[in-house]
Amino acid sequence: MEIVRKWIQAIMALLVNGSWSFPFTRTIYQGPLKVVCSPGLNCYSCPAATTYCPIGSLQQLMAGIRIALENGQNFFGFYVVGTMGVLGGAFGRLICGWACPFGLIQELLYKIPSKKFSIPQKLNYLKYGFLLFFVILLPLLVVDDFGYGELWFCKYVCPAGTLEAGLPMLMLQPALSQTIGIVFFNKLTILVGFIIWSILASRPFCRTACPLGAFYALFKKLKLVKLRLIEENCTKCEECHSVCPMGVKFNESPEDAECISCLKCMDKACKFNAISLEIAGLPVGRNGRIRSNPATKQSNAAV
Amino acid sequence: MTVESGKTSKQIRVAPFVVILIFVIMGIFGIMTGEVSRVLEQAVQVCLSCIGIG
């Protein structure tokens, strides 16, 4: 299953970055596919990007809301939030595990041999702050003399944007290097910090700073596709704790906001069919049935 | 709605469909107000200041 997931991650990364004419055009793809929402975090100023980034678009709409209203345009972000909500309602953070290019990059970095560290659970809440303040409130409320806001998350934080758009654009258009300043170097430092952190800890950006992950996490109880704990089968052996890339203790919090449904716990760890994938409450695949194996009952009794 | 599956009866969760429907309606409203063209207009331009350049 892990190989299938890696293939799907790679295919999704190529689909949302499928325009490879940029070495000749020296700019980004400008075709009609850019009305399609990228399910994962993928900067639309990346030269190869074929879709729009929901976080970038949402900030753009928040930042320009005053001007739009003055011009009689009711652009409140309904299309972008509607698309994000459909994705979130269907898959939630499964998208982080299966369809996010920046998630894939972090997973590959984590494979580099080094001493590994855990991430304090409290840092998980930071990403909700980024979503609320950097994506919604600051672009909406802090405006210039003309009424335009700034894209706070894109401009000051997003390491995916620096990696996928900032650095490639500097390579494609070297003249731009004369215009970079403290903001760019600050973003570069953030990128380098997350790269190093991704080698030392699993998916640090997803867990602490990704506003899209924070949005999808809001659907933890309501999403269509989710993992389910079958308590009757669980022996509380805690094997699921050790394989989770997001630090979720699945048998203790099966509806954890951090679960990216990568299926490692179900596929690699649990030997007792205590974790199943379900769609709208109905189990999918061979898992999902209560075991009548006496060994499980004995283990349960022993624990 | 209840469905028999294996040894246990499973309850189909309706809430995800309601949530998805709400966001579909929201998205359609966005399409009707012309937001799609605004999104496209923004997405086809390189916003240098948005990526920390310029």
Coordinates of C-alpha atoms in Angstrom, one line a residue:
Chain A
M1 CA 0.0 0.0 0.0
E2 CA 2.9 2.3 0.8
I3 CA 4.2 1.9 -2.7
V4 CA 0.8 2.7 -4.2
R5 CA 0.6 5.8 -2.0
K6 CA 4.1 7.0 -3.2
W7 CA 3.0 6.5 -6.8
I8 CA -0.2 8.4 -6.3
Q9 CA 1.8 11.2 -4.5
A10 CA 4.2 11.3 -7.5
I11 CA 1.4 11.3 -10.1
M12 CA -0.5 14.0 -8.2
A13 CA 2.6 16.1 -8.0
L14 CA 3.1 15.8 -11.7
L15 CA -0.5 16.5 -12.5
V16 CA -0.6 19.8 -10.6
N17 CA 2.9 20.6 -12.0
G18 CA 2.3 19.3 -15.5
S19 CA 3.3 22.2 -17.7
W20 CA 6.9 21.7 -18.8
S21 CA 7.2 24.4 -21.4
F22 CA 8.7 26.9 -19.0
P23 CA 12.3 26.4 -20.1
F24 CA 11.3 27.9 -23.4
T25 CA 8.6 30.4 -22.3
R26 CA 10.5 31.5 -19.2
T27 CA 7.2 32.1 -17.4
I28 CA 4.3 30.2 -15.8
Y29 CA 1.5 28.2 -17.4
Q30 CA -1.3 30.6 -18.3
G31 CA -3.9 28.2 -19.7
P32 CA -7.5 27.6 -18.6
L33 CA -6.7 24.7 -16.3
K34 CA -5.7 27.3 -13.7
V35 CA -9.4 27.5 -12.7
V36 CA -8.9 24.0 -11.2
C37 CA -8.1 23.8 -7.5
S38 CA -4.9 22.1 -6.5
P39 CA -5.9 19.7 -3.7
G40 CA -2.6 20.1 -2.0
L41 CA -0.4 23.1 -1.3
N42 CA 1.2 23.9 -4.6
C43 CA 2.2 27.5 -5.6
Y44 CA 0.5 28.7 -8.7
S45 CA 3.4 30.9 -9.5
C46 CA 5.5 27.7 -9.9
P47 CA 6.5 27.7 -13.6
A48 CA 5.1 24.2 -14.0
A49 CA 1.9 24.6 -12.0
T50 CA -1.3 23.8 -14.0
T51 CA -3.8 24.5 -11.1
Y52 CA -4.4 27.3 -8.6
C53 CA -3.3 27.1 -5.0
P54 CA -6.4 27.5 -2.8
I55 CA -4.4 29.2 -0.1
G56 CA -2.9 31.7 -2.5
S57 CA -6.2 32.4 -4.2
L58 CA -8.1 32.8 -0.9
Q59 CA -5.5 35.4 0.2
Q60 CA -5.8 37.2 -3.1
L61 CA -9.6 37.4 -2.8
M62 CA -9.4 38.5 0.9
A63 CA -6.7 41.1 0.0
G64 CA -8.8 42.6 -2.9
I65 CA -12.2 42.4 -1.3
R66 CA -12.6 46.1 -0.8
I67 CA -11.7 47.0 -4.4
A68 CA -14.0 44.2 -5.7
L69 CA -16.9 45.5 -3.7
E70 CA -16.3 49.1 -4.8
N71 CA -16.4 47.8 -8.4
G72 CA -19.7 46.0 -7.7
Q73 CA -18.1 42.5 -7.7
N74 CA -19.2 40.2 -4.9
F75 CA -16.0 38.2 -4.7
F76 CA -16.0 36.8 -1.2
G77 CA -14.1 33.6 -1.9
F78 CA -17.1 31.4 -2.3
Y79 CA -15.7 29.5 -5.3
V80 CA -12.4 28.9 -3.7
V81 CA -13.8 28.0 -0.2
G82 CA -16.5 25.9 -1.9
T83 CA -13.9 23.9 -3.8
M84 CA -11.7 23.5 -0.7
G85 CA -14.8 22.5 1.3
V86 CA -15.8 19.8 -1.1
L87 CA -12.3 18.4 -1.0
G88 CA -12.2 18.7 2.8
G89 CA -15.7 17.2 3.2
A90 CA -14.8 14.2 0.9
F91 CA -11.2 13.5 2.0
G92 CA -10.1 15.8 4.8
R93 CA -6.4 15.4 5.5
L94 CA -6.2 12.3 3.4
I95 CA -5.2 14.9 0.7
C96 CA -2.1 15.8 2.8
G97 CA -1.0 12.1 2.8
W98 CA -1.8 11.3 -0.8
A99 CA -2.0 14.4 -3.0
C100 CA 0.3 17.2 -1.6
P101 CA 3.6 17.8 -3.4
F102 CA 5.1 19.5 -0.5
G103 CA 4.1 16.7 1.8
L104 CA 5.9 14.3 -0.6
I105 CA 9.0 16.5 -0.5
Q106 CA 9.0 16.4 3.3
E107 CA 8.6 12.6 3.3
L108 CA 11.5 12.2 1.0
L109 CA 13.7 14.5 3.1
Y110 CA 12.8 12.5 6.2
K111 CA 14.3 9.4 4.6
I112 CA 17.7 11.0 4.8
P113 CA 19.5 9.1 7.6
S114 CA 19.9 11.2 10.7
K115 CA 19.0 11.3 14.3
K116 CA 15.1 11.7 14.4
F117 CA 13.1 13.9 16.8
S118 CA 9.5 14.2 17.7
I119 CA 7.5 17.4 17.4
P120 CA 5.7 18.8 20.6
Q121 CA 2.0 18.4 20.2
K122 CA 1.3 22.0 21.2
L123 CA 3.1 23.2 18.0
N124 CA 0.3 21.6 16.0
Y125 CA -2.0 24.4 17.0
L126 CA 0.2 27.0 15.2
K127 CA -1.2 26.1 11.8
Y128 CA -4.7 27.3 12.8
G129 CA -3.2 30.6 13.7
F130 CA -1.6 30.8 10.3
L131 CA -4.9 30.0 8.6
L132 CA -6.9 32.5 10.7
F133 CA -4.4 35.4 10.7
F134 CA -2.0 35.1 7.8
V135 CA -4.6 33.8 5.3
I136 CA -7.8 35.5 6.3
L137 CA -7.6 38.3 8.8
L138 CA -4.3 40.1 7.9
P139 CA -4.9 40.2 4.1
L140 CA -8.5 41.3 4.8
L141 CA -7.8 44.0 7.5
V142 CA -4.3 45.4 6.9
V143 CA -4.6 47.4 3.6
D144 CA -2.7 50.1 1.8
D145 CA -3.9 53.5 0.8
F146 CA -5.7 52.1 -2.2
G147 CA -7.5 49.4 -0.2
Y148 CA -5.4 46.5 -1.2
G149 CA -4.2 44.0 1.4
E150 CA -1.1 41.8 1.2
L151 CA -0.8 38.0 0.8
W152 CA 0.8 37.5 4.2
F153 CA 1.3 33.8 4.2
C154 CA 2.6 33.7 0.6
K155 CA 4.8 36.7 1.0
Y156 CA 6.3 36.2 4.4
V157 CA 6.0 32.5 5.2
C158 CA 5.2 29.9 2.6
P159 CA 8.3 27.7 2.1
A160 CA 6.5 25.8 -0.7
G161 CA 6.2 29.1 -2.7
T162 CA 9.9 29.8 -2.2
L163 CA 10.9 26.4 -3.3
E164 CA 8.4 25.9 -6.2
A165 CA 8.1 29.5 -7.4
G166 CA 10.6 32.0 -5.9
L167 CA 13.8 30.1 -6.7
P168 CA 12.7 28.8 -10.1
M169 CA 11.6 32.2 -11.2
L170 CA 15.0 33.6 -10.2
M171 CA 16.6 31.0 -12.3
L172 CA 14.3 31.6 -15.3
Q173 CA 14.6 35.4 -15.1
P174 CA 18.1 36.2 -13.6
A175 CA 17.3 39.9 -13.8
L176 CA 14.9 39.5 -10.9
S177 CA 17.8 38.9 -8.5
Q178 CA 18.3 42.6 -8.5
T179 CA 14.9 43.1 -6.9
I180 CA 15.2 40.6 -4.0
G181 CA 15.6 41.9 -0.5
I182 CA 15.1 41.1 3.2
V183 CA 11.7 39.6 2.6
F184 CA 13.1 37.0 0.2
F185 CA 16.0 36.2 2.4
N186 CA 13.7 35.8 5.3
K187 CA 11.6 33.4 3.3
L188 CA 14.7 31.5 2.2
T189 CA 15.7 31.1 5.8
I190 CA 12.2 29.7 6.6
L191 CA 12.6 27.3 3.7
V192 CA 16.0 26.1 4.8
G193 CA 14.7 25.8 8.4
F194 CA 11.9 23.5 7.3
I195 CA 14.2 21.5 5.0
I196 CA 16.5 20.8 7.9
W197 CA 13.6 20.2 10.3
S198 CA 12.0 17.7 7.7
I199 CA 15.2 15.7 7.8
L200 CA 15.1 15.5 11.6
A201 CA 11.3 15.2 12.2
S202 CA 8.4 13.8 10.2
R203 CA 6.4 16.4 8.2
P204 CA 7.1 19.4 10.4
F205 CA 5.5 21.9 8.0
C206 CA 2.2 19.9 7.7
R207 CA 2.0 19.6 11.4
T208 CA 2.9 23.1 12.5
A209 CA 2.4 25.6 9.8
C210 CA 0.3 24.5 6.8
P211 CA -2.9 26.5 6.7
L212 CA -4.4 24.2 4.1
G213 CA -3.8 21.2 6.4
A214 CA -5.5 23.3 9.2
F215 CA -8.5 23.8 7.0
Y216 CA -8.8 20.2 6.0
A217 CA -8.3 19.2 9.7
L218 CA -11.6 21.0 10.5
F219 CA -13.4 18.1 8.7
K220 CA -11.9 15.4 11.0
K221 CA -15.4 14.3 12.2
L222 CA -17.3 15.0 9.0
K223 CA -15.2 13.8 6.2
L224 CA -16.5 11.1 3.9
V225 CA -13.4 8.9 3.8
K226 CA -11.8 8.2 7.2
L227 CA -10.1 5.5 9.2
R228 CA -12.1 3.8 11.9
L229 CA -11.0 2.1 15.1
I230 CA -12.7 -1.2 15.8
E231 CA -12.4 -1.2 19.6
E232 CA -13.5 -4.8 19.9
N233 CA -10.4 -5.9 17.9
C234 CA -7.9 -3.5 19.5
T235 CA -5.4 -5.1 21.9
K236 CA -3.9 -1.7 22.8
C237 CA -0.5 -3.0 21.7
E238 CA 0.3 0.6 20.5
E239 CA 2.0 -0.6 17.3
C240 CA 0.0 2.1 15.5
H241 CA 1.8 4.8 17.5
S242 CA 5.3 3.9 16.2
V243 CA 4.5 4.0 12.4
C244 CA 2.4 7.2 12.3
P245 CA 4.2 10.0 10.4
M246 CA 2.0 12.6 12.1
G247 CA 2.6 11.4 15.7
V248 CA -1.1 10.3 16.0
K249 CA -1.8 7.7 18.7
F250 CA -4.6 6.2 16.7
N251 CA -6.1 3.8 19.2
E252 CA -6.3 6.7 21.7
S253 CA -7.7 9.3 19.3
P254 CA -9.1 7.8 16.2
E255 CA -10.5 11.1 15.0
D256 CA -7.3 13.0 15.5
A257 CA -7.1 16.2 13.4
E258 CA -3.5 15.3 12.4
C259 CA -4.4 11.9 10.8
I260 CA -3.6 12.1 7.1
S261 CA -5.0 8.6 6.4
C262 CA -1.8 7.3 5.0
L263 CA -2.9 3.9 6.1
K264 CA 0.4 2.9 7.6
C265 CA -1.2 2.1 10.9
M266 CA -3.8 -0.1 9.2
D267 CA -1.5 -1.7 6.7
K268 CA 1.9 -1.9 8.4
A269 CA 1.2 -1.9 12.1
C270 CA -2.1 -3.4 13.2
K271 CA -2.1 -7.2 13.1
F272 CA -5.6 -7.5 14.6
N273 CA -7.8 -5.8 12.0
A274 CA -8.6 -3.1 14.5
I275 CA -8.3 -0.3 12.0
S276 CA -10.4 -0.1 8.8
L277 CA -11.0 2.4 6.1
E278 CA -14.6 3.6 5.7
I279 CA -16.5 5.6 3.3
A280 CA -19.6 7.3 4.8
G281 CA -19.5 4.8 7.7
L282 CA -19.2 1.7 5.5
P283 CA -16.0 -0.3 5.7
V284 CA -13.9 -0.7 2.6
G285 CA -11.7 -3.8 2.0
R286 CA -11.1 -6.9 4.2
N287 CA -10.7 -5.0 7.4
G288 CA -13.7 -3.7 9.4
R289 CA -15.1 -6.9 10.7
I290 CA -15.1 -7.8 14.4
R291 CA -12.7 -10.7 14.9
S292 CA -13.8 -13.8 16.6
N293 CA -10.2 -15.0 17.1
P294 CA -9.8 -16.1 20.7
A295 CA -6.2 -14.9 20.7
T296 CA -7.4 -11.3 20.3
K297 CA -9.9 -11.7 23.1
Q298 CA -7.1 -13.1 25.3
S299 CA -4.8 -10.2 24.4
N300 CA -7.6 -7.8 25.2
A301 CA -8.2 -9.4 28.5
A302 CA -4.5 -9.3 29.4
V303 CA -4.2 -5.6 28.6
Chain B
M1 CA -29.8 4.5 6.9
T2 CA -28.6 1.1 8.0
V3 CA -26.7 -1.5 6.0
E4 CA -25.8 -5.1 7.0
S5 CA -22.1 -5.6 6.6
G6 CA -20.3 -8.7 7.9
K7 CA -21.3 -9.4 11.5
T8 CA -22.3 -5.9 12.3
S9 CA -24.9 -3.4 11.0
K10 CA -23.3 -0.2 9.8
Q11 CA -24.9 3.2 9.9
I12 CA -24.3 5.3 6.8
R13 CA -23.1 8.7 7.9
V14 CA -25.2 11.4 6.2
A15 CA -23.2 14.4 7.6
P16 CA -20.4 14.3 5.0
F17 CA -22.9 14.5 2.2
V18 CA -24.6 17.5 3.8
V19 CA -21.3 19.2 4.3
I20 CA -20.2 18.5 0.7
L21 CA -23.6 19.7 -0.6
I22 CA -23.2 23.0 1.4
F23 CA -19.8 23.6 -0.2
V24 CA -21.0 22.6 -3.6
I25 CA -23.8 25.3 -3.3
M26 CA -21.2 27.8 -2.1
G27 CA -19.0 27.0 -5.1
I28 CA -21.9 27.4 -7.5
F29 CA -22.7 30.7 -5.9
G30 CA -19.0 31.7 -6.5
I31 CA -19.3 30.6 -10.1
M32 CA -22.5 32.6 -10.6
T33 CA -20.8 35.8 -9.2
G34 CA -18.0 35.4 -11.7
E35 CA -15.3 34.6 -9.2
V36 CA -13.9 31.9 -11.5
S37 CA -12.6 34.5 -14.0
R38 CA -11.1 36.5 -11.1
V39 CA -9.3 33.3 -9.8
L40 CA -8.0 32.6 -13.3
E41 CA -6.9 36.2 -13.8
Q42 CA -4.8 36.0 -10.6
A43 CA -3.5 32.5 -11.2
V44 CA -2.1 33.2 -14.7
Q45 CA 0.0 36.1 -13.5
V46 CA 3.3 35.7 -11.6
C47 CA 2.8 37.7 -8.4
L48 CA 6.4 38.4 -7.6
S49 CA 5.7 40.3 -4.4
C50 CA 3.5 37.3 -3.3
I51 CA 6.5 35.0 -3.5
G52 CA 8.9 37.4 -1.8
I53 CA 10.5 38.9 -4.8
G54 CA 10.3 42.6 -5.8

